[in-house]
């Protein structure tokens, strides 16, 4: 037996091998690698965000103010004094000043149609003819009846005169005289009836000539010559609409009735402008006529009417137009509508100072049009205000006007633009002295 084997401890007495520091060291190394990756990602993000401000060649006023605060390019306008019109906008309908349905007054055969559809006609102009022969015969018959009854009346009057002479001589009874006097009165009534019938026959004969009852434009005809027309025809022959002058009917809110009446007291006439559907073309200018005598309870509006000369014929009956009723002109300091903003403390504007910073200023708005707004308090004439880009502003921020931005862009490239932050076409960025270093030539 080997002496070493005799002195060797039994296997169960040998202590297990310790795990050692290797696993613990690997965990520390993994943590350090993760922290390094996080720091690398954070540094890369910081560089991407701030490289526009730290890149070479960027002038101090391009993206940031001298103190490091960013500037915003904004639109601007100058507050000015102007006559701001106080206007009521409404939707109106063009209606003819006179509308007449051309209906026959007697029944008969239509022999002639003397108008052209769409023609301008004058009052009293002959437009159509109904066969007059039946009415001429009726007139002759009425005249004959009148002449017969007038002859009988004349005879009865002569007889009455004789009876009165005999009565004065006491040669006839008074009863005969009274009977003859009653006969004379009866025949006088008959003659009066005959005259009325003759006048009716003459009037019916005149009705066979259909004339224009008003001046205007005639529409499409509904019947042609050769048709039998009746006096009870609801459709009639055609329609005449007076288009010069012409009226426009529109509705105004009941709350503006007082303003309209006050304007009428101040001025004899109120100007009204009619615009087309797109509000771009002016169709005509007229004068306000009147208001209706009651409020429409279903809509809370009052109907109004204005009259237009319509010499050019731009307004057409039943056409929808946009109406602008001018009440008065108010002198005020005005700015574009986009310059006025509303916040928690009320209306305000951003005023551009001489050092190209903005100041938030509370204002009080007045009358407004589509593009302009009157400022009654808080702004003076000649002050410059921000019209665009105000959502990104705060009180005291520096701003840049569009003209100044273009001039600065012409002097040097904008930081962060493609190819502006690094060398391009063999040139490097500008140094502190404003000189550009040339890249050494490459060996071919």
XYZ file of C-alpha atoms in Angstrom:
444
model
C 0.000 0.000 0.000
C 1.177 3.462 -0.911
C 1.903 5.632 2.154
C 0.243 8.567 0.454
C -2.947 6.647 0.042
C -2.919 5.652 3.714
C -2.657 9.295 4.852
C -5.216 10.610 2.308
C -8.540 11.696 3.868
C -11.686 9.818 2.921
C -13.753 11.213 0.040
C -16.556 12.293 2.330
C -14.187 14.437 4.330
C -13.041 16.522 1.310
C -14.739 20.009 1.421
C -16.687 21.086 -1.709
C -15.055 23.566 -4.027
C -16.199 27.206 -3.468
C -17.943 28.950 -6.396
C -15.336 31.733 -6.350
C -15.778 35.399 -7.414
C -16.341 34.681 -11.143
C -20.224 34.872 -11.216
C -20.282 37.990 -9.033
C -17.745 39.688 -11.283
C -19.827 38.916 -14.409
C -22.917 40.571 -12.879
C -20.984 43.781 -12.188
C -19.634 43.816 -15.703
C -23.167 43.474 -17.170
C -24.455 46.348 -15.052
C -21.594 48.581 -16.152
C -22.264 47.749 -19.813
C -25.980 48.579 -19.443
C -25.193 51.920 -17.785
C -22.747 52.728 -20.537
C -25.370 51.994 -23.198
C -27.929 54.213 -21.426
C -25.434 57.044 -21.164
C -24.538 56.626 -24.837
C -28.181 56.780 -25.934
C -28.825 59.838 -23.738
C -25.781 61.616 -25.093
C -26.825 60.879 -28.664
C -30.312 62.232 -28.006
C -28.926 65.392 -26.408
C -26.655 65.912 -29.379
C -29.477 65.525 -31.911
C -31.703 67.962 -30.035
C -29.063 70.639 -29.481
C -26.920 70.375 -32.552
C -28.973 73.104 -34.280
C -27.877 75.608 -31.653
C -24.291 74.410 -31.227
C -23.412 73.828 -34.906
C -20.724 75.943 -36.497
C -21.665 78.990 -38.531
C -25.006 79.691 -36.748
C -25.510 83.353 -35.990
C -26.805 84.213 -32.518
C -30.163 85.601 -33.708
C -31.210 82.816 -36.051
C -32.806 80.261 -33.737
C -32.223 81.661 -30.269
C -32.080 85.025 -28.597
C -28.922 86.407 -27.093
C -29.782 84.878 -23.724
C -30.390 81.440 -25.236
C -34.200 81.731 -25.569
C -35.725 80.487 -28.865
C -37.248 82.924 -31.372
C -40.478 82.383 -33.331
C -41.206 83.656 -36.821
C -44.571 85.424 -36.773
C -46.811 87.442 -39.047
C -47.439 91.056 -38.124
C -49.706 94.002 -38.872
C -49.856 97.636 -37.834
C -52.855 98.979 -35.936
C -54.416 101.801 -37.923
C -57.423 104.084 -37.807
C -60.221 103.384 -40.244
C -63.934 103.846 -40.777
C -65.290 100.480 -39.726
C -68.692 99.761 -41.280
C -71.401 98.383 -39.016
C -73.082 95.831 -41.260
C -75.886 93.304 -40.805
C -75.378 90.202 -42.934
C -78.421 88.217 -44.007
C -79.608 85.753 -46.619
C -82.236 87.195 -48.953
C -84.477 86.277 -51.854
C -85.034 88.432 -54.919
C -88.735 89.087 -55.515
C -90.300 91.112 -58.348
C -91.758 94.469 -57.438
C -94.931 93.388 -59.289
C -96.029 89.910 -60.333
C -99.098 89.476 -62.543
C -100.639 86.292 -63.932
C -102.048 87.058 -67.373
C -105.549 85.532 -67.271
C -108.358 85.971 -69.830
C -111.440 87.795 -68.526
C -113.826 86.185 -71.012
C -114.103 82.759 -72.589
C -113.492 82.227 -76.265
C -111.193 81.045 -78.989
C -107.641 82.399 -78.774
C -106.896 83.685 -82.266
C -103.552 85.477 -81.803
C -100.557 85.422 -79.464
C -98.577 88.617 -79.992
C -95.705 88.222 -77.518
C -92.459 86.289 -77.416
C -91.494 84.312 -74.353
C -89.040 86.262 -72.203
C -89.893 89.552 -73.897
C -89.892 92.856 -72.048
C -93.421 94.288 -72.362
C -94.913 97.637 -71.434
C -98.134 98.389 -69.643
C -101.087 98.465 -72.065
C -99.291 96.527 -74.810
C -101.512 94.087 -76.751
C -100.409 90.535 -76.021
C -103.199 88.242 -77.245
C -106.548 88.352 -79.038
C -109.708 86.334 -78.410
C -112.288 85.964 -81.184
C -114.421 89.130 -80.730
C -117.380 88.260 -83.005
C -119.676 86.704 -80.354
C -119.140 89.690 -78.111
C -119.818 92.157 -80.918
C -123.188 90.494 -81.498
C -124.007 90.608 -77.805
C -123.204 94.327 -77.779
C -125.494 94.971 -80.743
C -128.308 93.091 -79.045
C -127.890 95.115 -75.857
C -127.927 98.343 -77.854
C -131.135 97.325 -79.635
C -132.888 96.482 -76.411
C -131.883 99.823 -74.917
C -133.162 101.769 -77.929
C -136.522 99.951 -77.831
C -137.015 100.609 -74.139
C -135.980 104.244 -74.525
C -138.700 104.676 -77.200
C -141.317 103.175 -74.907
C -140.168 105.485 -72.126
C -140.449 108.521 -74.368
C -144.026 107.531 -75.336
C -144.976 106.969 -71.693
C -143.681 110.405 -70.768
C -145.740 112.084 -73.511
C -148.864 110.228 -72.383
C -148.253 111.295 -68.812
C -147.985 114.919 -69.921
C -151.372 114.687 -71.711
C -152.989 113.028 -68.672
C -151.814 115.816 -66.440
C -153.297 118.404 -68.817
C -156.645 116.587 -68.793
C -156.510 116.296 -65.031
C -156.108 120.054 -64.749
C -159.277 120.400 -66.860
C -161.020 117.825 -64.675
C -161.471 115.598 -67.719
C -159.717 112.442 -66.427
C -159.528 110.542 -63.211
C -156.500 111.056 -61.002
C -156.007 107.269 -60.882
C -155.174 107.154 -64.575
C -152.593 109.889 -64.102
C -150.946 108.037 -61.224
C -150.877 104.772 -63.182
C -149.196 106.469 -66.116
C -146.618 108.079 -63.833
C -145.759 104.664 -62.371
C -145.355 103.272 -65.899
C -142.885 106.034 -66.726
C -140.770 105.183 -63.695
C -140.880 101.509 -64.587
C -139.629 102.181 -68.086
C -136.897 104.446 -66.722
C -135.627 101.498 -64.654
C -135.776 99.245 -67.680
C -133.707 101.685 -69.737
C -131.144 101.908 -66.939
C -130.854 98.120 -66.913
C -130.437 98.116 -70.659
C -127.613 100.619 -70.396
C -125.875 98.436 -67.830
C -126.190 95.392 -70.071
C -124.855 97.381 -72.976
C -121.883 98.486 -70.872
C -121.202 94.881 -69.858
C -121.284 93.760 -73.479
C -118.918 96.560 -74.434
C -116.557 95.647 -71.578
C -116.547 91.967 -72.616
C -115.672 93.061 -76.120
C -112.714 95.013 -74.735
C -111.636 91.931 -72.767
C -111.090 90.054 -76.006
C -107.961 92.203 -76.388
C -105.580 90.912 -73.681
C -103.135 93.675 -72.782
C -100.213 93.862 -70.334
C -101.394 95.135 -66.936
C -97.826 96.047 -65.881
C -94.370 96.634 -67.293
C -91.945 93.754 -66.936
C -90.573 90.547 -68.345
C -93.106 88.008 -69.585
C -92.521 84.345 -68.914
C -93.322 81.148 -70.778
C -96.789 80.880 -72.286
C -99.054 78.011 -71.341
C -101.437 78.015 -74.359
C -101.089 78.607 -78.068
C -103.314 80.260 -80.620
C -106.316 78.126 -81.574
C -107.077 76.936 -78.047
C -110.297 77.706 -76.224
C -109.574 79.719 -73.089
C -111.871 80.410 -70.171
C -112.037 83.162 -67.602
C -111.656 80.691 -64.730
C -108.309 79.282 -65.939
C -105.951 79.371 -62.931
C -102.760 78.891 -64.950
C -103.472 81.836 -67.244
C -101.628 82.588 -70.444
C -98.271 83.685 -68.911
C -96.741 85.583 -65.998
C -95.356 89.123 -66.035
C -92.710 90.024 -63.458
C -91.436 93.549 -62.959
C -87.630 93.289 -62.728
C -86.591 96.951 -62.848
C -86.890 98.055 -60.115
C -86.826 94.845 -58.115
C -86.998 93.998 -54.409
C -84.933 91.777 -52.115
C -86.591 90.288 -49.056
C -84.439 89.140 -46.134
C -84.702 88.475 -42.404
C -82.844 90.216 -39.578
C -82.576 89.107 -35.925
C -85.116 90.693 -33.638
C -82.257 91.989 -31.446
C -81.074 94.218 -34.316
C -84.436 95.883 -34.930
C -83.567 98.691 -32.528
C -80.261 99.351 -34.325
C -82.035 99.522 -37.680
C -84.684 101.937 -36.434
C -82.018 104.134 -34.816
C -80.058 104.168 -38.078
C -83.209 105.142 -39.967
C -83.695 108.077 -37.633
C -80.106 109.219 -38.189
C -80.109 108.767 -41.961
C -82.884 109.080 -44.529
C -81.603 106.136 -46.573
C -79.672 103.012 -45.614
C -77.480 101.391 -48.250
C -77.998 97.703 -48.992
C -75.616 95.580 -51.067
C -76.544 92.311 -52.747
C -73.758 89.757 -53.257
C -73.772 86.448 -55.068
C -73.673 83.044 -53.393
C -69.882 83.094 -52.992
C -69.829 86.681 -51.605
C -67.288 87.641 -54.261
C -69.341 89.408 -56.937
C -71.512 92.434 -56.183
C -74.873 92.154 -57.935
C -76.253 95.576 -57.084
C -76.655 98.372 -54.559
C -80.044 99.527 -53.339
C -81.859 101.243 -50.506
C -83.527 99.798 -47.443
C -87.323 100.017 -47.714
C -89.068 98.824 -44.578
C -89.439 96.262 -41.810
C -92.368 93.940 -41.348
C -94.908 94.769 -38.628
C -94.316 91.662 -36.506
C -91.687 89.163 -35.367
C -91.761 85.618 -36.672
C -92.037 83.639 -33.427
C -90.711 80.424 -34.994
C -87.369 81.953 -36.003
C -87.087 85.093 -33.856
C -86.491 87.251 -36.933
C -88.228 90.132 -38.673
C -88.697 90.294 -42.430
C -87.244 93.309 -44.210
C -87.258 94.559 -47.776
C -84.866 96.587 -49.902
C -85.335 97.983 -53.419
C -82.747 97.870 -56.217
C -82.802 99.672 -59.563
C -81.459 96.545 -61.303
C -80.735 98.465 -64.487
C -78.214 95.835 -65.602
C -80.556 92.941 -64.813
C -78.077 91.183 -62.503
C -80.816 90.334 -59.982
C -83.230 87.633 -61.113
C -86.593 86.787 -59.491
C -86.439 84.094 -56.770
C -82.631 84.234 -56.752
C -80.887 83.674 -53.406
C -78.407 86.439 -52.536
C -76.297 87.547 -49.579
C -77.432 90.902 -48.229
C -75.316 93.449 -46.372
C -77.229 96.254 -44.669
C -74.935 99.172 -43.786
C -76.119 100.929 -40.617
C -73.268 103.405 -40.081
C -69.500 103.888 -40.196
C -67.600 103.998 -36.891
C -64.062 105.496 -36.674
C -61.850 103.156 -34.666
C -58.383 101.592 -34.342
C -58.572 98.352 -36.300
C -56.395 95.250 -36.573
C -56.868 91.990 -38.473
C -59.277 89.581 -36.839
C -56.517 86.985 -36.468
C -54.544 89.305 -34.181
C -57.124 89.189 -31.365
C -57.056 86.108 -29.137
C -59.169 85.017 -26.201
C -57.782 83.555 -22.995
C -58.851 82.881 -19.451
C -58.562 86.596 -18.585
C -60.329 87.894 -21.688
C -59.215 89.200 -25.056
C -55.582 90.051 -25.701
C -53.033 90.730 -28.432
C -49.268 90.316 -28.684
C -47.593 93.682 -29.274
C -44.161 93.617 -30.957
C -41.678 95.885 -29.171
C -38.709 97.735 -30.657
C -36.293 95.018 -29.480
C -38.281 92.354 -31.333
C -39.833 90.922 -28.207
C -43.560 90.597 -27.620
C -45.729 91.816 -24.797
C -49.107 90.362 -23.968
C -51.647 93.161 -23.701
C -55.303 92.963 -22.771
C -57.679 94.718 -25.147
C -61.380 95.342 -25.529
C -62.891 94.491 -28.861
C -65.606 96.453 -30.650
C -67.361 96.085 -33.986
C -65.956 93.566 -36.433
C -66.169 92.739 -40.110
C -65.035 89.650 -41.974
C -61.381 90.727 -41.934
C -61.028 93.621 -39.444
C -61.838 94.161 -35.794
C -62.100 97.417 -33.880
C -60.107 97.772 -30.641
C -61.752 100.205 -28.252
C -59.235 99.910 -25.391
C -55.666 98.707 -24.944
C -54.079 99.516 -28.306
C -52.879 102.665 -30.056
C -52.531 103.578 -33.662
C -49.170 102.601 -35.165
C -48.397 99.732 -32.783
C -47.387 96.459 -34.395
C -49.239 93.281 -33.408
C -48.804 89.582 -34.120
C -51.295 88.097 -36.581
C -49.836 84.609 -37.167
C -47.857 82.275 -34.982
C -49.247 83.606 -31.708
C -50.057 80.119 -30.397
C -46.343 79.486 -29.814
C -45.653 82.773 -28.040
C -45.300 83.762 -24.421
C -44.949 87.152 -22.851
C -41.386 88.444 -23.368
C -40.351 85.992 -26.068
C -38.261 87.153 -29.006
C -39.854 87.025 -32.421
C -38.662 87.208 -35.973
C -40.593 88.881 -38.786
C -40.894 87.197 -42.179
C -38.803 89.866 -43.943
C -36.013 89.650 -41.370
C -36.014 85.864 -41.563
C -35.535 85.992 -45.335
C -32.640 88.440 -45.020
C -30.911 86.293 -42.419
C -31.396 83.214 -44.562
C -29.671 84.984 -47.452
C -26.599 85.736 -45.313
C -25.890 82.168 -44.239
C -27.225 78.622 -44.225
C -29.783 77.647 -41.615
C -28.521 75.314 -38.883
C -29.942 71.843 -39.075
C -30.699 72.112 -42.774
C -29.516 69.442 -45.130
C -25.798 69.966 -45.814
C -25.621 73.184 -43.763
C -23.978 71.838 -40.581
C -20.957 70.139 -42.143
C -18.506 70.517 -45.011
C -19.984 70.540 -48.497
C -18.303 70.694 -51.915
C -14.815 70.604 -50.395
C -15.387 73.468 -47.908
C -15.446 73.331 -44.124
C -17.537 75.383 -41.699
C -16.583 78.987 -41.004
C -14.118 79.648 -38.194
C -14.175 82.313 -35.498
C -12.573 84.913 -37.742
C -15.140 84.365 -40.451
C -12.615 82.709 -42.786
C -13.299 79.337 -44.349
C -10.620 76.643 -44.252
C -10.045 74.715 -47.418
C -9.760 70.938 -47.283
C -6.319 69.757 -48.421
C -6.428 68.230 -51.845
C -6.849 64.457 -51.991
C -4.227 62.352 -53.761
C -5.713 60.748 -56.809
